[in-house]
Amino acid sequence: MRICKKNIRLQDFTIMYFTAIAALMVILVASYQGPTNAVEVSDLKINPSGPLPPLPMPFRMSLDPRGDVQLSWNISYANQEVYIQLTVADIKHGMVFGMSDRGELTNADLVVLWDSGTNSYFGDAWSDSEGHVSLDSQQDYELLDAKHKPDGFHLLFKRPFSTCDPRDYLIEEGTVHVIYGFLEEPLASLEQLNLSRIHTGMQTVLMLRPDTLPPILPPDVRTLDVLSPNVIIPHQETTYWCYIQQLPENMPKNHIVMYESVITPGNEAIVHHMEVFECSADKGDVPEYSGSCDDKMKPNKLDFCRHVLAAWAMGAEAFYYPPDAGLPLGGPSSSRFLRLEVHYHNPLIISGRRDSSGIRLYYTPSLRRYDAGIMELGLVYTPIMAVPPKQNSFYLSGYCTSECTQTALPSGGIYIFASQLHTHLAGRGVRTVLVRAGKELEVVQEDKHFSTHYQTIRVLRKMTNVLPGDVLITKCTYNTEDRSKPTLGGFGIMDEMCVNYVHYYPRTKLELCKSHVDSGYLQKYFNFINSGEVLDSLYNTAPISMHCNQSSARLFPGEWDKKPVPVVTSILDKPRYPCEGGAPPTSKPPTPQV
């Protein structure tokens, strides 16, 4: 009996052993089969759901510092879709492209091209809080073309602005943080991929652009190049380089009608952004200078060169003024001195590279009907406006009140056609809203993913008409979770600002329309209470002091202190897409079974 029982146990063990081996083989074979949701690239048939975009794509930029990966794209507002093309000089076993809140590799919306060693696949995917990648059960990226060409591998696909998929990124106006990565080895399964273990990078870009045609330039247009003087790019990751350039002596008044970047060939991936400022006319001559903007030995007068004439950031196209307006350049009331500021982003620490990049101004002596102007909206630069430490999202608002617009604007109002948002390092979002008769009328400009490292002048898709008596509210969002002390308003990079430089016409004497909380009320807060929640309430309800300033820095006549905060009915925070309406999920849903 014992031997019989022993034999039975050996039989059972043998059956179990071979059953386990068979199951293991099935699992291994299944793991090497193509994912059901992904597209096998070799089976691709060009049969898109809509017409293909015209080529070449109108918007393009380098993603990586060497320029080996080019991103180009086009927009269809009619279909609410964006077409994206990636050109990779040397692709091995695939690549990753995606978008996330601030360029994180975690909780990112991805599209992945990968090969298993035998076949290549394309699919919509997402990463979890640890960077692990999973194929999305809802495939919203549509592959349109994939082929090798003489300049590299081309991958063309499209995606709707809004997919109604909580795992996907909502593409909207404002900054988009794009991430990318390269696959050096085959993947038997996409679930083997962890973004923290591959070579990755990040870029910022304005994905959605106006779809209007640029105006025709006048026949007598002339150009003025404001360029770096053959600078040797410093052997460090980040440099802000300043250069003073003079206008021709006795230059009469002209109108700037357009400007564009001039990038030294080979430096497209290093020149991150540039600005041209006009110096203050009442400060006289400005000394020659070419060097670091942060150099403590630079001439003090450089600090008075703050009037923005032009701003460009990586990926931005040429900037055109409306046909009826131009920005004044030259003339007896303007300064002859301009300051060029170039931000070099050199993460590979390339040495010995020379650069003569800058901005080309197009101007005409045939003055247009209106002078364009630039007005500062938002908060006054003052320590009175402070952000407590350890805050995930803290809001500050600056007001351009009805009393100021009633006093300073012409009867027909002004037309805002572009704006440049500005905060320092803690800034996460900026929004300017037009209010009329106590109700929000329209959003002038908004960026929910703002980055202080990506500041450019943004043309509005639709001009905003601001009438006398209207209110403009600029609201900024800050994150100070990494700070142990309060962040004060001020000029230093560790201080904070909340500004929208709006470009408008016709030009008025109103150059600054900003506010700050009444200092007396703030003092009461510090005397009795010290709570972030109470401070937030105080900033939103306490009386404000207005800076309704003329270009001469003098206040317009009127009483501007202890003014009540405008009472506004919010009607703009409504879902823009049918699937919106609730708060976004705080975490990714469970991994789908593929």
Coordinates of C-alpha atoms in Angstrom, one line a residue:
M1 CA 0.0 0.0 0.0
R2 CA 2.8 2.4 0.9
I3 CA 4.6 1.7 -2.4
C4 CA 1.3 2.1 -4.3
K5 CA 0.7 5.4 -2.6
K6 CA 4.2 6.6 -3.3
N7 CA 3.8 5.7 -7.0
I8 CA 0.5 7.7 -7.1
R9 CA 2.3 10.7 -5.6
L10 CA 5.1 10.5 -8.2
Q11 CA 2.5 10.3 -10.9
D12 CA 0.7 13.3 -9.6
F13 CA 3.9 15.2 -9.3
T14 CA 4.9 14.3 -12.8
I15 CA 1.5 15.5 -14.2
M16 CA 1.7 18.8 -12.2
Y17 CA 5.3 19.4 -13.4
F18 CA 4.5 19.0 -17.1
T19 CA 1.3 21.0 -16.7
A20 CA 3.3 23.9 -15.2
I21 CA 5.8 23.7 -18.0
A22 CA 3.0 23.8 -20.6
A23 CA 1.4 26.8 -18.8
L24 CA 4.7 28.6 -18.7
M25 CA 5.3 28.1 -22.4
V26 CA 1.8 29.5 -23.1
I27 CA 2.6 32.5 -21.0
L28 CA 5.9 33.0 -22.7
V29 CA 4.4 32.7 -26.2
A30 CA 1.6 35.1 -25.2
S31 CA 4.1 37.6 -23.9
Y32 CA 5.8 37.7 -27.3
Q33 CA 2.6 38.2 -29.2
G34 CA 1.7 41.7 -30.3
P35 CA -0.5 43.8 -28.0
T36 CA -4.1 43.8 -29.1
N37 CA -4.6 47.5 -28.8
A38 CA -1.4 48.7 -30.5
V39 CA -0.8 49.1 -34.3
E40 CA 1.7 46.9 -36.0
V41 CA 3.7 49.3 -38.1
S42 CA 4.4 46.9 -40.9
D43 CA 0.6 46.4 -41.4
L44 CA 0.0 50.2 -41.6
K45 CA -2.3 51.2 -44.4
I46 CA -2.6 55.0 -45.0
N47 CA -6.3 55.4 -44.5
P48 CA -6.7 58.3 -42.0
S49 CA -10.0 59.2 -40.5
G50 CA -9.7 62.7 -42.1
P51 CA -7.6 64.6 -44.6
L52 CA -3.9 64.8 -44.0
P53 CA -2.4 68.2 -43.0
P54 CA -0.5 70.2 -45.6
L55 CA 3.3 69.6 -45.5
P56 CA 5.7 70.8 -44.5
M57 CA 4.3 71.5 -41.0
P58 CA 4.2 75.2 -40.1
F59 CA 5.5 74.9 -36.6
R60 CA 8.8 73.1 -35.7
M61 CA 11.5 73.0 -33.1
S62 CA 14.4 70.8 -32.0
L63 CA 13.7 68.6 -29.0
D64 CA 17.1 67.5 -27.9
P65 CA 20.3 69.6 -27.4
R66 CA 22.1 68.1 -30.4
G67 CA 19.1 68.7 -32.8
D68 CA 18.8 65.0 -33.6
V69 CA 15.1 64.9 -32.9
Q70 CA 12.8 67.4 -34.7
L71 CA 9.2 68.1 -33.6
S72 CA 6.9 69.7 -36.2
W73 CA 3.1 70.1 -36.0
N74 CA 0.0 71.5 -37.5
I75 CA -3.4 72.4 -36.0
S76 CA -7.0 71.8 -37.1
Y77 CA -9.3 74.0 -35.0
A78 CA -12.2 72.8 -37.2
N79 CA -11.6 69.2 -36.1
Q80 CA -10.1 70.0 -32.7
E81 CA -7.0 68.0 -33.6
V82 CA -3.3 68.4 -33.6
Y83 CA -1.0 66.7 -36.2
I84 CA 2.4 65.8 -34.9
Q85 CA 5.5 64.7 -36.9
L86 CA 8.7 63.4 -35.3
T87 CA 11.9 63.2 -37.3
V88 CA 14.7 61.1 -35.6
A89 CA 18.2 61.2 -37.2
D90 CA 19.2 57.8 -35.7
I91 CA 16.5 55.6 -34.3
K92 CA 17.3 52.2 -32.8
H93 CA 14.5 50.3 -31.2
G94 CA 11.9 53.0 -30.8
M95 CA 11.1 56.2 -29.0
V96 CA 8.6 57.7 -26.5
F97 CA 6.8 61.0 -26.9
G98 CA 4.4 62.6 -24.5
M99 CA 3.0 65.4 -22.4
S100 CA 2.7 65.9 -18.6
D101 CA 1.8 68.6 -16.2
R102 CA 5.3 70.1 -15.8
G103 CA 7.5 67.8 -17.8
E104 CA 7.5 64.9 -15.3
L105 CA 8.1 61.4 -16.5
T106 CA 5.5 60.1 -14.1
N107 CA 1.7 60.3 -14.7
A108 CA 2.4 61.3 -18.3
D109 CA 0.3 60.9 -21.4
L110 CA 2.5 59.0 -23.9
V111 CA 2.7 57.6 -27.4
V112 CA 5.3 54.8 -27.9
L113 CA 7.0 53.3 -30.9
W114 CA 8.8 50.1 -30.0
D115 CA 9.9 46.8 -31.4
S116 CA 9.8 43.3 -29.9
G117 CA 12.8 42.1 -31.8
T118 CA 10.6 40.8 -34.6
N119 CA 7.8 43.4 -35.1
S120 CA 7.4 47.1 -34.5
Y121 CA 4.4 48.6 -32.7
F122 CA 2.8 52.0 -32.1
G123 CA 0.4 52.7 -29.3
D124 CA -1.2 55.2 -26.9
A125 CA 0.2 54.6 -23.4
W126 CA 0.6 56.2 -20.0
S127 CA 3.1 56.1 -17.1
D128 CA 2.2 55.6 -13.4
S129 CA 3.6 57.4 -10.4
E130 CA 6.8 55.4 -10.6
G131 CA 7.4 55.8 -14.3
H132 CA 6.1 52.3 -15.3
V133 CA 4.5 52.4 -18.8
S134 CA 1.2 50.7 -19.7
L135 CA -0.7 50.5 -23.0
D136 CA -3.9 52.6 -22.8
S137 CA -7.2 50.7 -23.3
Q138 CA -8.5 53.8 -25.2
Q139 CA -6.2 54.4 -28.2
D140 CA -6.5 58.2 -29.0
Y141 CA -3.3 58.6 -31.0
E142 CA -3.9 57.7 -34.7
L143 CA -0.8 56.6 -36.6
L144 CA -0.7 58.2 -40.1
D145 CA 2.7 57.4 -41.5
A146 CA 6.0 55.8 -40.5
K147 CA 9.0 55.5 -42.8
H148 CA 12.7 56.0 -43.2
K149 CA 13.8 59.0 -45.3
P150 CA 17.3 60.4 -46.1
D151 CA 17.2 62.8 -43.1
G152 CA 16.0 60.1 -40.7
F153 CA 13.0 58.2 -39.5
H154 CA 9.6 60.1 -39.8
L155 CA 6.7 59.3 -37.6
L156 CA 3.4 61.1 -38.3
F157 CA 0.3 60.8 -36.1
K158 CA -2.6 62.9 -34.8
R159 CA -4.7 63.3 -31.6
P160 CA -7.8 65.3 -30.5
F161 CA -7.3 68.2 -28.2
S162 CA -9.6 66.5 -25.7
T163 CA -10.0 62.7 -25.7
C164 CA -12.3 62.3 -22.6
D165 CA -9.8 59.8 -21.3
P166 CA -8.7 60.6 -17.8
R167 CA -5.3 59.2 -18.5
D168 CA -4.7 61.7 -21.4
Y169 CA -3.4 65.2 -21.3
L170 CA -5.8 68.0 -22.2
I171 CA -4.2 70.0 -25.0
E172 CA -5.2 73.7 -24.5
E173 CA -3.8 77.2 -25.1
G174 CA -0.7 77.9 -23.1
T175 CA 2.6 76.1 -22.4
V176 CA 2.8 72.4 -23.0
H177 CA 5.7 70.4 -21.4
V178 CA 6.8 67.8 -23.9
I179 CA 8.8 64.8 -22.9
Y180 CA 10.7 62.3 -25.1
G181 CA 12.9 59.3 -24.8
F182 CA 14.8 56.7 -26.8
L183 CA 14.7 52.9 -26.6
E184 CA 18.1 51.2 -26.9
E185 CA 16.8 47.6 -26.6
P186 CA 13.8 45.6 -27.9
L187 CA 10.8 45.2 -25.6
A188 CA 9.0 41.9 -25.4
S189 CA 6.2 43.8 -23.7
L190 CA 5.5 47.5 -23.2
E191 CA 5.0 46.8 -19.5
Q192 CA 8.8 46.2 -19.3
L193 CA 9.4 49.9 -20.0
N194 CA 10.2 52.2 -17.1
L195 CA 11.0 55.8 -18.2
S196 CA 13.4 56.3 -15.4
R197 CA 15.7 53.8 -17.0
I198 CA 16.0 55.2 -20.5
H199 CA 17.5 58.4 -21.9
T200 CA 14.9 61.1 -21.8
G201 CA 14.5 64.9 -22.2
M202 CA 11.9 67.7 -21.9
Q203 CA 11.0 70.8 -23.8
T204 CA 8.4 73.5 -23.5
V205 CA 6.3 74.7 -26.4
L206 CA 3.1 76.6 -27.3
M207 CA 1.3 73.8 -29.1
L208 CA -1.9 75.7 -30.0
R209 CA -1.3 78.8 -32.2
P210 CA -3.5 81.3 -34.0
D211 CA -4.7 80.0 -37.3
T212 CA -4.9 83.5 -39.0
L213 CA -2.7 84.4 -42.0
P214 CA 0.0 87.0 -41.4
P215 CA -0.5 90.5 -42.8
I216 CA 1.4 91.7 -45.8
L217 CA 4.4 93.8 -45.0
P218 CA 4.6 97.3 -46.5
P219 CA 6.9 97.8 -49.6
D220 CA 9.2 100.2 -47.8
V221 CA 9.9 97.9 -44.8
R222 CA 13.5 98.0 -43.5
T223 CA 15.3 95.7 -41.0
L224 CA 17.4 96.2 -37.9
D225 CA 19.4 93.3 -36.5
V226 CA 19.9 93.2 -32.7
L227 CA 22.4 90.4 -32.5
S228 CA 24.9 88.9 -30.0
P229 CA 28.4 90.1 -30.9
N230 CA 30.0 86.6 -31.7
V231 CA 29.7 85.5 -28.1
I232 CA 31.5 82.4 -26.9
I233 CA 28.7 80.5 -25.1
P234 CA 29.8 79.9 -21.5
H235 CA 30.8 76.4 -20.4
Q236 CA 27.8 76.0 -18.1
E237 CA 24.2 74.9 -18.3
T238 CA 22.4 78.2 -17.9
T239 CA 23.5 81.7 -19.0
Y240 CA 21.7 85.0 -19.5
W241 CA 23.8 87.2 -21.8
C242 CA 23.2 90.9 -22.1
Y243 CA 24.3 93.2 -24.9
I244 CA 23.7 97.0 -25.4
Q245 CA 23.2 98.2 -29.0
Q246 CA 22.6 101.8 -30.2
L247 CA 20.1 102.9 -32.7
P248 CA 21.4 105.2 -35.5
E249 CA 21.8 108.8 -34.3
N250 CA 18.7 111.1 -34.9
M251 CA 16.7 108.1 -36.1
P252 CA 13.1 109.4 -36.8
K253 CA 10.0 107.7 -35.5
N254 CA 9.2 104.4 -37.3
H255 CA 6.8 101.6 -36.7
I256 CA 7.9 98.1 -35.9
V257 CA 5.5 95.9 -37.9
M258 CA 7.2 92.5 -37.5
Y259 CA 10.1 90.7 -35.9
E260 CA 11.7 87.2 -36.0
S261 CA 14.5 85.3 -34.5
V262 CA 18.0 85.0 -36.1
I263 CA 19.7 81.9 -34.8
T264 CA 23.3 81.0 -35.6
P265 CA 23.2 77.7 -37.5
G266 CA 24.0 74.8 -35.2
N267 CA 22.8 76.6 -32.1
E268 CA 19.1 76.0 -32.6
A269 CA 18.9 73.7 -29.6
I270 CA 21.0 76.0 -27.3
V271 CA 19.4 79.4 -27.8
H272 CA 16.4 79.0 -25.5
H273 CA 14.7 82.4 -25.6
M274 CA 15.6 86.1 -26.3
E275 CA 14.2 89.6 -25.6
V276 CA 14.9 93.1 -26.8
F277 CA 14.3 95.9 -24.3
E278 CA 14.3 99.7 -24.9
C279 CA 16.2 101.6 -22.3
S280 CA 14.6 104.5 -20.4
A281 CA 14.9 107.8 -22.3
D282 CA 15.4 109.9 -19.2
K283 CA 18.5 108.0 -18.2
G284 CA 20.6 109.3 -21.0
D285 CA 23.4 107.3 -22.5
V286 CA 23.9 103.7 -21.5
P287 CA 27.5 102.3 -21.5
E288 CA 28.6 99.6 -23.9
Y289 CA 28.3 96.2 -22.4
S290 CA 28.4 92.5 -23.5
G291 CA 28.5 90.0 -20.7
S292 CA 26.5 88.1 -18.2
C293 CA 23.2 89.7 -17.1
D294 CA 24.0 88.5 -13.6
D295 CA 27.4 90.0 -13.4
K296 CA 27.5 92.3 -10.4
M297 CA 30.0 94.6 -12.2
K298 CA 27.6 95.3 -15.1
P299 CA 26.6 99.0 -15.6
N300 CA 23.7 100.0 -13.3
K301 CA 21.9 101.6 -16.2
L302 CA 21.1 98.2 -17.6
D303 CA 18.5 97.8 -14.9
F304 CA 16.6 100.7 -16.6
C305 CA 16.3 98.9 -19.9
R306 CA 12.9 97.2 -19.2
H307 CA 10.5 98.3 -21.9
V308 CA 9.9 95.2 -24.0
L309 CA 10.1 95.6 -27.8
A310 CA 10.3 91.9 -28.8
A311 CA 10.4 88.5 -27.2
W312 CA 11.0 85.1 -28.7
A313 CA 11.2 81.6 -27.3
M314 CA 12.2 78.3 -28.8
G315 CA 9.5 77.1 -31.2
A316 CA 8.0 80.5 -31.7
E317 CA 7.4 81.8 -35.2
A318 CA 7.6 85.4 -36.5
F319 CA 5.5 88.0 -34.7
Y320 CA 3.3 90.4 -36.8
Y321 CA 1.6 93.5 -35.6
P322 CA -2.0 94.1 -36.7
P323 CA -2.4 96.0 -40.1
D324 CA -3.5 99.2 -38.4
A325 CA -0.8 99.4 -35.7
G326 CA 2.9 99.4 -35.2
L327 CA 5.3 99.7 -32.2
P328 CA 7.2 103.1 -32.2
L329 CA 10.9 102.8 -32.7
G330 CA 13.1 106.0 -32.7
G331 CA 12.0 109.6 -32.5
P332 CA 12.8 112.4 -30.1
S333 CA 10.9 110.9 -27.1
S334 CA 12.5 107.4 -27.3
S335 CA 15.9 106.1 -26.1
R336 CA 18.7 105.3 -28.6
F337 CA 19.8 102.3 -26.6
L338 CA 18.5 98.7 -26.7
R339 CA 19.3 95.8 -24.5
L340 CA 19.4 92.3 -26.0
E341 CA 19.0 89.4 -23.5
V342 CA 19.7 85.9 -24.7
H343 CA 19.1 82.8 -22.6
Y344 CA 21.5 80.0 -23.4
H345 CA 20.5 76.5 -22.3
N346 CA 23.6 74.3 -22.6
P347 CA 22.8 71.0 -20.7
L348 CA 25.6 69.1 -22.5
I349 CA 28.1 71.8 -21.4
I350 CA 29.4 72.3 -24.9
S351 CA 32.5 74.5 -24.9
G352 CA 33.9 76.9 -27.5
R353 CA 30.7 77.4 -29.4
R354 CA 30.3 80.9 -30.8
D355 CA 26.9 82.6 -31.2
S356 CA 25.6 85.7 -33.0
S357 CA 21.9 85.0 -32.5
G358 CA 19.3 87.7 -31.9
I359 CA 16.2 89.3 -33.2
R360 CA 15.5 91.0 -36.5
L361 CA 13.2 94.0 -36.3
Y362 CA 11.1 94.9 -39.4
Y363 CA 10.1 98.6 -39.4
T364 CA 8.7 101.1 -41.7
P365 CA 8.9 104.9 -41.9
S366 CA 5.3 105.0 -43.2
L367 CA 3.5 105.3 -39.9
R368 CA 0.4 103.2 -39.5
R369 CA -2.9 104.6 -38.2
Y370 CA -2.2 103.7 -34.5
D371 CA 0.8 103.5 -32.2
A372 CA 0.8 100.1 -30.4
G373 CA 1.4 100.2 -26.7
I374 CA 2.4 97.9 -23.9
M375 CA 0.6 98.0 -20.5
E376 CA 1.5 96.2 -17.3
L377 CA -1.4 94.4 -15.6
G378 CA -1.2 92.4 -12.3
L379 CA 0.4 93.0 -9.0
V380 CA 2.8 95.8 -7.9
Y381 CA 6.3 94.6 -7.1
T382 CA 6.2 94.8 -3.3
P383 CA 6.9 92.6 -0.3
I384 CA 3.3 93.4 0.8
M385 CA 2.3 90.6 -1.6
A386 CA 3.7 87.4 -0.1
V387 CA 3.2 83.7 -0.6
P388 CA 3.5 81.4 2.5
P389 CA 5.9 78.4 2.4
K390 CA 4.8 74.8 1.9
Q391 CA 1.8 75.8 -0.4
N392 CA 0.7 73.5 -3.2
S393 CA -1.4 76.1 -4.9
F394 CA -1.6 79.7 -3.5
Y395 CA -3.4 82.4 -5.5
L396 CA -2.7 86.1 -5.8
S397 CA -4.8 88.5 -7.9
G398 CA -4.0 92.0 -9.3
Y399 CA -6.6 94.4 -10.4
C400 CA -6.9 97.0 -13.1
T401 CA -10.1 98.6 -11.7
S402 CA -13.1 100.2 -13.5
E403 CA -12.1 103.6 -12.1
C404 CA -8.7 103.4 -13.8
T405 CA -10.0 102.3 -17.2
Q406 CA -12.7 104.9 -17.0
T407 CA -10.1 107.6 -16.4
A408 CA -7.4 106.5 -18.8
L409 CA -9.0 104.8 -21.8
P410 CA -10.6 106.5 -24.9
S411 CA -14.3 106.2 -25.4
G412 CA -13.9 103.4 -28.0
G413 CA -11.5 101.5 -25.7
I414 CA -8.4 99.6 -26.7
Y415 CA -7.8 96.3 -28.5
I416 CA -5.5 93.8 -26.9
F417 CA -3.9 91.6 -29.6
A418 CA -1.0 89.9 -27.7
S419 CA 0.3 89.4 -24.2
Q420 CA 3.4 88.2 -22.4
L421 CA 2.8 86.5 -19.0
H422 CA 5.4 86.7 -16.3
T423 CA 6.2 85.2 -12.9
H424 CA 9.4 84.0 -11.3
L425 CA 10.3 80.4 -10.2
A426 CA 7.3 79.7 -7.9
G427 CA 4.8 80.6 -10.6
R428 CA 2.6 77.8 -12.0
G429 CA -0.2 79.5 -13.8
V430 CA -1.4 82.9 -15.0
R431 CA -4.8 84.1 -16.1
T432 CA -6.2 87.5 -17.1
V433 CA -9.9 87.9 -17.4
L434 CA -12.0 90.8 -18.7
V435 CA -14.9 91.9 -16.5
R436 CA -17.8 94.1 -17.6
A437 CA -20.7 95.2 -15.5
G438 CA -19.6 92.9 -12.7
K439 CA -19.6 89.7 -14.9
E440 CA -16.7 87.9 -16.4
L441 CA -16.9 88.5 -20.2
E442 CA -13.9 86.6 -21.6
V443 CA -10.5 85.2 -20.8
V444 CA -7.8 87.4 -22.3
Q445 CA -5.0 85.0 -21.8
E446 CA -4.4 81.9 -19.7
D447 CA -1.6 79.4 -19.1
K448 CA -2.3 76.6 -16.7
H449 CA 1.1 75.1 -17.1
F450 CA 3.2 78.3 -17.1
S451 CA 7.0 78.1 -16.8
T452 CA 9.2 81.1 -16.0
H453 CA 11.8 79.5 -18.4
Y454 CA 9.4 79.8 -21.4
Q455 CA 8.3 83.4 -21.8
T456 CA 7.3 84.8 -25.2
I457 CA 4.8 87.2 -26.6
R458 CA 1.6 85.3 -27.4
V459 CA -0.7 86.5 -30.2
L460 CA -4.4 86.1 -29.2
R461 CA -6.6 84.2 -31.6
K462 CA -9.2 86.9 -31.1
M463 CA -8.5 90.5 -30.1
T464 CA -10.1 91.7 -26.8
N465 CA -11.8 95.1 -26.7
V466 CA -11.4 96.8 -23.3
L467 CA -13.9 99.7 -22.8
P468 CA -13.8 102.5 -20.2
G469 CA -15.2 101.1 -16.9
D470 CA -14.1 97.5 -17.6
V471 CA -12.0 95.6 -15.1
L472 CA -9.0 93.4 -15.9
I473 CA -8.1 90.8 -13.2
T474 CA -4.8 88.9 -13.4
K475 CA -4.6 85.9 -11.2
C476 CA -1.4 83.9 -10.6
T477 CA -0.9 80.4 -9.1
Y478 CA 2.2 79.6 -7.0
N479 CA 3.8 76.5 -5.6
T480 CA 6.1 76.9 -2.6
E481 CA 6.2 73.3 -1.3
D482 CA 10.0 73.3 -1.5
R483 CA 10.4 76.6 0.5
S484 CA 10.7 77.0 4.2
K485 CA 10.3 80.8 4.3
P486 CA 7.7 83.2 2.9
T487 CA 8.2 84.3 -0.7
L488 CA 7.9 88.1 -1.1
G489 CA 7.0 90.2 -4.1
G490 CA 10.1 91.8 -5.7
F491 CA 12.6 91.8 -8.5
G492 CA 14.9 88.9 -7.4
I493 CA 14.5 85.5 -9.0
M494 CA 13.6 84.0 -5.6
D495 CA 11.0 86.8 -5.1
E496 CA 7.8 86.7 -7.0
M497 CA 5.9 88.7 -9.6
C498 CA 2.4 88.4 -11.2
V499 CA 2.4 90.4 -14.5
N500 CA 0.8 90.3 -17.9
Y501 CA 2.4 92.7 -20.4
V502 CA -0.5 93.3 -22.8
H503 CA 0.1 94.6 -26.3
Y504 CA -2.7 96.8 -27.5
Y505 CA -3.7 99.7 -29.7
P506 CA -4.4 102.7 -29.8
R507 CA -1.6 103.6 -27.4
T508 CA -2.7 105.6 -24.4
K509 CA -0.9 107.3 -21.5
L510 CA -1.8 104.4 -19.3
E511 CA 1.3 102.2 -18.9
L512 CA 0.7 100.5 -15.6
C513 CA -2.6 99.3 -14.1
K514 CA -1.8 97.2 -11.0
S515 CA -2.7 96.8 -7.4
H516 CA -1.6 95.5 -4.0
V517 CA -3.4 94.8 -0.8
D518 CA -3.8 97.7 1.6
S519 CA -0.8 97.6 3.9
G520 CA -2.8 98.4 7.0
Y521 CA -5.0 95.4 6.7
L522 CA -2.0 93.2 6.1
Q523 CA -0.3 94.5 9.2
K524 CA -3.4 93.5 11.2
Y525 CA -3.0 90.0 9.9
F526 CA 0.6 89.7 11.0
N527 CA -0.3 91.2 14.4
F528 CA -3.0 88.7 15.3
I529 CA -3.0 85.7 13.0
N530 CA -0.5 83.8 10.9
S531 CA -2.3 81.3 8.8
G532 CA -2.0 80.6 5.0
E533 CA -5.8 80.1 4.7
V534 CA -6.5 83.4 6.4
L535 CA -3.9 85.2 4.4
D536 CA -5.5 83.8 1.2
S537 CA -8.9 85.2 2.3
L538 CA -7.4 88.5 3.2
Y539 CA -5.8 88.9 -0.2
N540 CA -9.1 88.3 -1.8
T541 CA -11.3 90.5 0.3
A542 CA -9.2 93.3 1.9
P543 CA -9.2 96.8 0.2
I544 CA -6.5 97.4 -2.4
S545 CA -4.3 100.3 -3.4
M546 CA -4.2 101.0 -7.2
H547 CA -1.2 102.0 -9.3
C548 CA -3.0 103.7 -12.2
N549 CA 0.2 105.1 -13.8
Q550 CA 1.0 107.2 -16.8
S551 CA 4.1 106.6 -18.9
S552 CA 5.8 109.3 -16.9
A553 CA 5.3 107.1 -13.8
R554 CA 2.9 109.6 -12.4
L555 CA -0.6 108.5 -11.2
F556 CA -3.6 109.6 -13.1
P557 CA -5.7 112.1 -11.0
G558 CA -8.0 110.4 -8.6
E559 CA -8.2 108.6 -5.2
W560 CA -6.5 105.3 -5.5
D561 CA -6.0 104.0 -1.9
K562 CA -8.3 101.7 0.1
K563 CA -10.4 100.8 -2.9
P564 CA -12.8 97.8 -2.5
V565 CA -11.9 94.6 -4.4
P566 CA -14.2 94.4 -7.5
V567 CA -17.2 92.1 -7.0
V568 CA -17.3 89.7 -9.9
T569 CA -19.7 87.0 -11.0
S570 CA -17.8 84.1 -12.5
I571 CA -19.3 82.6 -15.6
L572 CA -16.2 81.4 -17.5
D573 CA -15.3 78.3 -15.5
K574 CA -17.5 76.0 -17.5
P575 CA -16.5 72.8 -19.3
R576 CA -15.2 73.5 -22.8
Y577 CA -15.5 69.9 -23.9
P578 CA -18.5 67.6 -23.5
C579 CA -16.6 65.2 -21.3
E580 CA -15.4 67.8 -18.8
G581 CA -17.2 68.8 -15.7
G582 CA -15.5 67.0 -12.8
A583 CA -12.1 67.3 -11.2
P584 CA -9.4 65.3 -13.0
P585 CA -8.5 62.1 -11.3
T586 CA -5.8 62.3 -8.6
S587 CA -4.3 59.0 -9.7
K588 CA -4.2 56.7 -12.8
P589 CA -6.9 54.1 -13.1
P590 CA -5.9 50.5 -12.9
T591 CA -3.7 49.0 -15.6
P592 CA -5.9 47.7 -18.4
Q593 CA -5.6 44.0 -19.3
V594 CA -4.0 43.7 -22.7

